[in-house]
Each structure stands twice: as structure tokens, then as C-alpha cells.
Short mmCIF file of C-alpha atoms and ligand atoms in Angstrom, two decimals:
data_model
loop_
_atom_site.label_atom_id
_atom_site.label_comp_id
_atom_site.label_asym_id
_atom_site.label_seq_id
_atom_site.Cartn_x
_atom_site.Cartn_y
_atom_site.Cartn_z
CA MET A 27 15.92 4.72 6.17
CA VAL A 28 13.26 2.38 7.51
CA SER A 29 13.32 1.93 11.31
CA TRP A 30 10.11 -0.05 11.80
CA ILE A 31 8.28 -2.54 9.63
CA LEU A 32 4.73 -3.36 10.68
CA THR A 33 3.01 -6.47 9.33
CA ARG A 34 0.23 -8.76 10.49
CA PRO A 35 -0.19 -12.51 9.98
CA LEU A 36 -2.92 -13.76 7.68
CA ALA A 37 -6.14 -14.61 9.45
CA ALA A 38 -7.33 -18.21 9.17
CA CYS A 39 -10.52 -16.96 7.48
CA PHE A 40 -8.65 -14.85 4.88
CA ALA A 41 -9.15 -17.16 1.92
CA ALA A 42 -12.84 -17.72 2.59
CA GLU A 43 -13.95 -14.30 3.80
CA ALA A 44 -11.68 -11.47 2.64
CA LEU A 45 -13.49 -8.69 0.80
CA ARG A 46 -13.25 -8.98 -2.98
CA ARG A 47 -14.46 -6.38 -5.47
CA ALA A 48 -15.56 -9.20 -7.77
CA PRO A 49 -15.87 -12.96 -7.28
CA GLY A 50 -12.55 -13.43 -9.09
CA PRO A 51 -11.35 -16.15 -11.42
CA ARG A 52 -10.87 -18.80 -8.70
CA PRO A 53 -10.93 -19.27 -4.92
CA ILE A 54 -7.94 -18.16 -2.89
CA HIS A 55 -5.53 -20.96 -2.00
CA ALA A 56 -5.01 -20.52 1.74
CA ALA A 57 -1.70 -22.38 2.14
CA ARG A 58 -0.18 -20.68 -0.89
CA ALA A 59 -1.29 -17.30 0.46
CA GLN A 60 0.46 -18.09 3.78
CA ALA A 61 3.68 -19.06 2.01
CA GLN A 62 3.60 -15.98 -0.21
CA HIS A 63 3.04 -13.71 2.75
CA ALA A 64 5.89 -15.31 4.71
CA ALA A 65 8.24 -14.79 1.75
CA TYR A 66 7.12 -11.17 1.46
CA VAL A 67 7.83 -10.50 5.14
CA ALA A 68 11.23 -12.21 4.81
CA ALA A 69 12.07 -10.03 1.79
CA LEU A 70 11.13 -6.86 3.70
CA ARG A 71 13.26 -7.89 6.67
CA ALA A 72 16.22 -8.75 4.46
CA ALA A 73 15.95 -5.36 2.78
CA ALA A 74 16.07 -3.52 6.12
CA PRO A 75 18.03 -5.77 8.47
CA SER A 76 18.43 -3.09 11.14
CA ALA A 77 14.72 -2.22 11.23
CA THR A 78 12.53 -3.45 14.08
CA HIS A 79 9.82 -5.81 12.89
CA LEU A 80 6.50 -5.22 14.63
CA GLU A 81 3.80 -7.80 14.21
CA ALA A 82 0.24 -6.87 15.05
CA PRO A 83 -1.44 -9.85 16.72
CA ALA A 84 -3.07 -12.37 14.41
CA ASP A 85 -6.86 -12.22 14.66
CA ASP A 86 -8.79 -15.00 13.02
CA ARG A 87 -12.04 -13.01 13.22
CA LEU A 88 -10.71 -10.33 10.87
CA PRO A 89 -10.33 -11.69 7.32
CA ASP A 90 -8.69 -8.58 5.81
CA SER A 91 -6.37 -7.83 8.72
CA VAL A 92 -3.21 -8.80 6.79
CA PHE A 93 -3.67 -5.54 4.84
CA VAL A 94 -2.20 -3.38 7.63
CA GLU A 95 -1.41 -0.52 5.28
CA ASP A 96 -5.04 0.56 5.41
CA LEU A 97 -5.00 1.07 9.19
CA ALA A 98 -1.97 3.25 9.78
CA VAL A 99 -0.21 6.01 7.86
CA ALA A 100 3.39 6.95 8.62
CA LEU A 101 3.92 10.71 8.59
CA PRO A 102 6.71 12.97 9.80
CA GLY A 103 6.62 12.74 13.57
CA GLY A 104 4.57 9.60 13.97
CA VAL A 105 1.76 7.41 12.79
CA LEU A 106 -1.88 8.31 12.14
CA LEU A 107 -4.47 5.62 12.81
CA THR A 108 -7.10 5.58 10.07
CA TRP A 109 -10.79 4.77 10.03
CA PRO A 110 -11.29 2.34 7.16
CA GLY A 111 -14.08 2.99 4.68
CA ALA A 112 -15.29 -0.61 4.94
CA PRO A 113 -17.06 -1.00 8.32
CA SER A 114 -16.01 -4.67 8.54
CA ARG A 115 -12.39 -3.54 8.66
CA ARG A 116 -12.68 -1.06 11.52
CA PRO A 117 -12.15 -3.66 14.28
CA GLU A 118 -8.68 -4.26 12.78
CA ARG A 119 -7.49 -1.00 14.26
CA ALA A 120 -7.22 -2.11 17.88
CA GLY A 121 -4.54 -4.72 17.20
CA VAL A 122 -2.54 -2.34 15.02
CA ALA A 123 -2.76 0.40 17.65
CA GLN A 124 -1.62 -2.10 20.29
CA ALA A 125 1.47 -3.15 18.33
CA LEU A 126 2.43 0.47 17.63
CA ALA A 127 1.87 1.57 21.23
CA GLN A 128 3.95 -1.34 22.58
CA ALA A 129 6.81 -0.22 20.36
CA GLY A 130 6.54 3.32 21.72
CA MET A 131 5.55 4.74 18.35
CA PRO A 132 4.29 8.34 18.57
CA LEU A 133 0.63 8.39 17.52
CA LEU A 134 -0.66 11.47 15.74
CA GLY A 135 -4.32 10.69 16.29
CA ALA A 136 -7.09 8.38 15.22
CA LEU A 137 -9.78 9.14 12.67
CA GLY A 138 -13.47 8.41 13.10
CA GLY A 139 -17.01 9.31 12.09
CA GLU A 140 -17.35 10.70 8.59
CA ALA A 141 -13.57 10.93 8.20
CA THR A 142 -12.90 7.59 6.54
CA LEU A 143 -9.43 6.89 5.21
CA ASP A 144 -7.74 3.73 3.90
CA GLY A 145 -3.95 3.84 3.90
CA GLY A 146 -4.08 2.34 0.40
CA ASP A 147 -5.20 5.78 -0.72
CA VAL A 148 -2.19 7.52 0.77
CA LEU A 149 0.95 7.85 -1.33
CA ARG A 150 3.76 9.44 0.62
CA LEU A 151 6.27 11.26 -1.54
CA PRO A 152 9.33 13.09 -0.21
CA ASP A 153 7.84 16.57 -0.51
CA ARG A 154 4.09 15.91 -0.55
CA VAL A 155 1.39 13.34 0.06
CA LEU A 156 -1.18 12.27 -2.51
CA CYS A 157 -4.51 11.15 -1.10
CA GLY A 158 -6.97 9.23 -3.22
CA LEU A 159 -10.63 10.13 -2.91
CA SER A 160 -12.27 6.76 -3.36
CA ALA A 161 -15.24 4.74 -2.18
CA ARG A 162 -13.13 4.14 0.96
CA THR A 163 -11.65 7.59 1.59
CA SER A 164 -13.92 10.59 2.13
CA ALA A 165 -13.30 14.32 1.77
CA ALA A 166 -13.38 14.50 5.58
CA GLY A 167 -10.72 11.77 5.70
CA LEU A 168 -8.56 13.82 3.34
CA ALA A 169 -9.04 16.89 5.55
CA ALA A 170 -8.03 14.92 8.66
CA LEU A 171 -4.94 13.58 6.90
CA ARG A 172 -4.06 17.11 5.82
CA ALA A 173 -4.25 18.33 9.40
CA ALA A 174 -2.06 15.47 10.66
CA ALA A 175 0.55 15.81 7.90
CA ALA A 176 0.96 19.61 8.05
CA PRO A 177 3.19 21.28 6.97
CA LEU A 178 3.65 18.52 4.37
CA PRO A 179 1.13 19.34 1.61
CA VAL A 180 -1.59 16.75 0.97
CA LEU A 181 -3.16 16.76 -2.50
CA GLY A 182 -6.49 15.07 -3.18
CA VAL A 183 -6.73 12.83 -6.26
CA PRO A 184 -10.11 11.37 -7.32
CA VAL A 185 -9.79 7.60 -7.87
CA PRO A 186 -11.69 6.15 -10.86
CA GLY A 187 -14.97 4.44 -9.96
CA GLY A 188 -14.59 0.70 -9.54
CA GLU A 189 -10.95 0.94 -8.44
CA LEU A 190 -10.18 0.25 -4.80
CA HIS A 191 -7.39 2.66 -3.89
CA LEU A 192 -5.05 5.25 -5.32
CA LYS A 193 -2.15 2.84 -4.84
CA SER A 194 -3.99 0.18 -6.85
CA LEU A 195 -2.99 2.45 -9.73
CA LEU A 196 0.42 3.84 -8.87
CA SER A 197 3.30 3.82 -6.44
CA TRP A 198 6.65 5.53 -5.97
CA GLY A 199 9.76 3.40 -6.32
CA GLY A 200 11.98 5.98 -4.62
CA PRO A 201 15.11 7.77 -5.86
CA GLY A 202 16.37 6.42 -9.17
CA VAL A 203 13.05 4.74 -9.93
CA GLY A 204 10.30 7.37 -9.85
CA LEU A 205 6.59 6.69 -10.15
CA LEU A 206 5.06 3.58 -11.65
CA VAL A 207 1.56 4.05 -13.06
CA ALA A 208 -0.91 1.43 -14.35
CA ALA A 209 -1.04 1.90 -18.13
CA PRO A 210 -4.71 0.82 -18.42
CA HIS A 211 -5.46 4.01 -16.49
CA GLU A 212 -3.34 6.27 -18.66
CA ARG A 213 -6.25 8.56 -19.52
CA TRP A 214 -7.16 9.02 -15.83
CA ALA A 215 -3.49 9.58 -15.05
CA ARG A 216 -3.14 12.31 -17.68
CA GLU A 217 -6.46 14.02 -17.01
CA VAL A 218 -6.80 13.65 -13.23
CA LEU A 219 -3.62 12.47 -11.51
CA LEU A 220 -1.00 14.61 -13.21
CA PRO A 221 -2.89 17.91 -12.89
CA ALA A 222 -3.56 17.15 -9.20
CA ALA A 223 -0.18 15.75 -8.20
CA GLY A 224 2.15 18.66 -8.98
CA ALA A 225 5.48 18.36 -10.78
CA LEU A 226 6.66 14.75 -10.85
CA ALA A 227 9.86 15.16 -12.88
CA PRO A 228 11.91 16.00 -9.76
CA LEU A 229 10.75 12.67 -8.30
CA GLY A 230 12.20 10.71 -11.20
CA GLY A 231 9.39 10.90 -13.75
CA LEU A 232 7.02 8.05 -14.42
CA THR A 233 6.96 4.64 -16.03
CA TRP A 234 3.80 2.99 -17.39
CA ALA A 235 3.19 -0.60 -16.29
CA ALA A 236 0.78 -2.60 -18.44
CA ASP A 237 -0.04 -4.86 -15.48
CA PRO A 238 -1.60 -2.77 -12.67
CA LEU A 239 -0.07 -5.14 -10.10
CA ALA A 240 3.38 -4.22 -11.37
CA ALA A 241 2.62 -0.54 -10.73
CA ASN A 242 2.54 -1.22 -7.00
CA VAL A 243 6.09 -1.60 -5.67
CA VAL A 244 7.60 -1.26 -2.20
CA ARG A 245 10.84 0.66 -1.72
CA VAL A 246 12.83 -0.34 1.37
CA GLY A 247 16.30 1.14 1.63
CA ASP A 248 18.05 0.32 -1.64
CA THR A 249 15.64 -2.50 -2.46
CA VAL A 250 12.49 -2.41 -4.56
CA LEU A 251 10.06 -5.29 -4.12
CA TRP A 252 8.00 -5.91 -7.24
CA GLN A 253 5.58 -8.41 -8.70
CA GLY A 254 3.36 -8.92 -11.72
CA GLU A 255 4.03 -9.25 -15.40
CA ASP A 256 7.44 -8.24 -16.64
CA GLU A 257 7.65 -5.96 -19.66
CA PRO A 258 10.26 -3.88 -21.51
CA ALA A 259 9.49 -0.62 -19.69
CA LEU A 260 10.09 -2.29 -16.32
CA ALA A 261 13.17 -4.13 -17.54
CA ALA A 262 14.57 -0.78 -18.69
CA LEU A 263 13.92 0.66 -15.25
CA ARG A 264 15.72 -2.23 -13.57
CA ALA A 265 18.60 -1.91 -16.00
CA ARG A 266 19.30 1.61 -14.76
CA GLY A 267 20.97 0.05 -11.73
CA GLY A 268 21.58 1.67 -8.37
CA VAL A 269 18.70 -0.25 -6.81
CA ARG A 270 18.27 -3.94 -5.96
CA TRP A 271 15.06 -5.32 -7.47
CA VAL A 272 13.60 -8.32 -5.65
CA ARG A 273 10.67 -10.13 -7.21
CA VAL A 274 8.02 -11.38 -4.81
CA ASP A 275 4.67 -12.97 -5.52
CA LEU A 276 1.50 -12.08 -3.63
CA SER A 277 -0.79 -13.35 -6.36
CA GLU A 278 -3.08 -15.13 -3.89
CA LEU A 279 -3.54 -11.93 -1.91
CA ALA A 280 -4.17 -10.08 -5.17
CA LEU A 281 -7.33 -12.15 -5.53
CA ALA A 282 -8.58 -10.19 -2.51
CA ASP A 283 -7.46 -6.92 -4.14
CA GLY A 284 -4.24 -6.61 -2.15
CA ALA A 285 -0.95 -5.57 -3.73
CA LEU A 286 2.56 -5.26 -2.29
CA THR A 287 2.21 -2.02 -0.36
CA CYS A 288 -0.97 -3.24 1.37
CA CYS A 289 0.74 -5.75 3.62
CA SER A 290 3.12 -3.46 5.50
CA VAL A 291 3.58 -0.06 7.07
CA LEU A 292 7.13 1.25 6.88
CA VAL A 293 8.14 3.92 9.36
CA ALA A 294 11.34 5.97 8.99
C1 CIR B 30 -10.30 -4.76 1.07
O1 CIR B 30 -11.18 -4.78 0.21
O2 CIR B 30 -10.28 -3.90 1.95
C2 CIR B 30 -9.24 -5.82 1.04
N1 CIR B 30 -9.77 -7.04 0.54
C3 CIR B 30 -8.06 -5.37 0.20
C4 CIR B 30 -7.32 -4.23 0.79
C5 CIR B 30 -6.10 -3.90 0.02
N2 CIR B 30 -5.40 -2.85 0.66
C6 CIR B 30 -4.67 -1.97 0.04
O3 CIR B 30 -4.64 -1.95 -1.16
N3 CIR B 30 -4.04 -1.07 0.76
#
């Protein structure tokens, strides 16, 4: 069950200044990004009507601040504040910490120094945590996460060069859905992810998504939020039933390398 949903409004400078791995096919449309984000937040709230919605304060000096996932990781017993790998994103932490503290959320610590960690690299599974080792998340960050999550095991997974985060490539749709993995990274998944991640069959197995955006879903209660290209493998997953699939569209935020999980932190 989700008790808290943390989000943060888009900064006014998001469209012009958010970090992008590559220039992208076109500029970001600011008004459309706002509307998409509002619909995303509404879908999260509808999926967990009894959850408390925490909003970190909008900060128009911080272009990437909508991507709250990177700043805070929910673990058993509380929330760990991260230390983002991109220095420009570190000032985002104060507003997130403020919102969590005001809600009385137990904090498990705050990373710093060499221990960089982006929440986009942290995939929480019921019995373990996978932590991507990426350009944003260091070995020291993994070690700090491991200490905070104990006794939950934390397994390190090298992220392919050029990819932002572990969860740019996969996510867990929860019971009845299992893992979704970006098919263009099938070789990495077979050679790196699967050997590192431990047995996945008990978690519902995995489905390949041709569109990497579609491999990043958010499970909230009995609802799965999804976006991206539809395809037979995903339609088959939806046809299994037992879960409500709600399609949302964060395509403007995807131009700044954000997917669905990036824009919220869900705390049990
Ligand atoms: C960044 O480069 O940090 C942002 N433009 C995108 C962050 C996306 N966050 C995520 O996937 N968790």
C-alpha cells in the first residue's frame, strides 16, 4: 500500500534548461509539459486515494527538480536522501528534505562526498534492491545504499554506457505484472542484469518492451501507469487482468530523459 506520494511542480526553466543527454529531436513544449505532469499527478492520486500527497516546493532555479525520484529513496523504515551524480541537481535536495520532514517522514540519512546516488538507479523489489552503477551512481553510493537498506540485500548492476539510469532500462510492475525490460538492451539484460539480479521468476518473470519508455511503469496499489508505444507483448500483459492499466503521457518530460518513475517517490 502507498501511504505517501511525493511530487514536485515543474520549474519555469524546465523546458529551456533541463539536462538532456543529447539535443533531442525538438525543443520541449513548456505548456504541454505542465499539462502532462498535472495529468500524471492526478493519475497517481486517483490510484491511491487514501495516500497523502506531499509536494516539494516549486523552485524555478532548479530546472530538473520535477524529477524527485533521484533525490529520495524509500526503504523499509524510512527515506534515504541521495546525493545526485550531476552537481547541478544537488541543490534540489533541500526542498525535498523539507517536504519529507514536514510530513514527519523518518529519514535514514543523507549521502554526500564520493557517494553519489540517483534514485533512478534504484529499483526496489519486494525481497531485494537493484542498484545501477552508472555515470550518476558511484560504487560508494551503492555501498551507502546497502548500509541504509540492510538487511534488505542490495545488488549492484552496471548500467550500459550512454544510458542514464538503471530504470531507464527496466522497472517492476508489481504482482501479476513482473519486470518490464527494454528490448533494445536485451544483450545487456541477459549478460549483465540477469546474472546480477538473482532469480526473477518468483517476481513474475519479465516482458520485453521494444520502446524503452514503455519499460518504465509505475505500480500504485492495483494500478499500473504506463506510456510509450503499444505492442503485442504489452497488450498480452494487460490482458492477464487483475491490474488496472492507466495510460499517461510524459513525452515532453521524456525529451529531458525523464520517464514515469522519475516524477514521484512512493512511500509505503
Ligand atoms: C537528468 O539528466 O538528471 C534529468 N534531465 C533527467 C532525470 C530523470 N530521472 C530519472 O530517470 N529518475
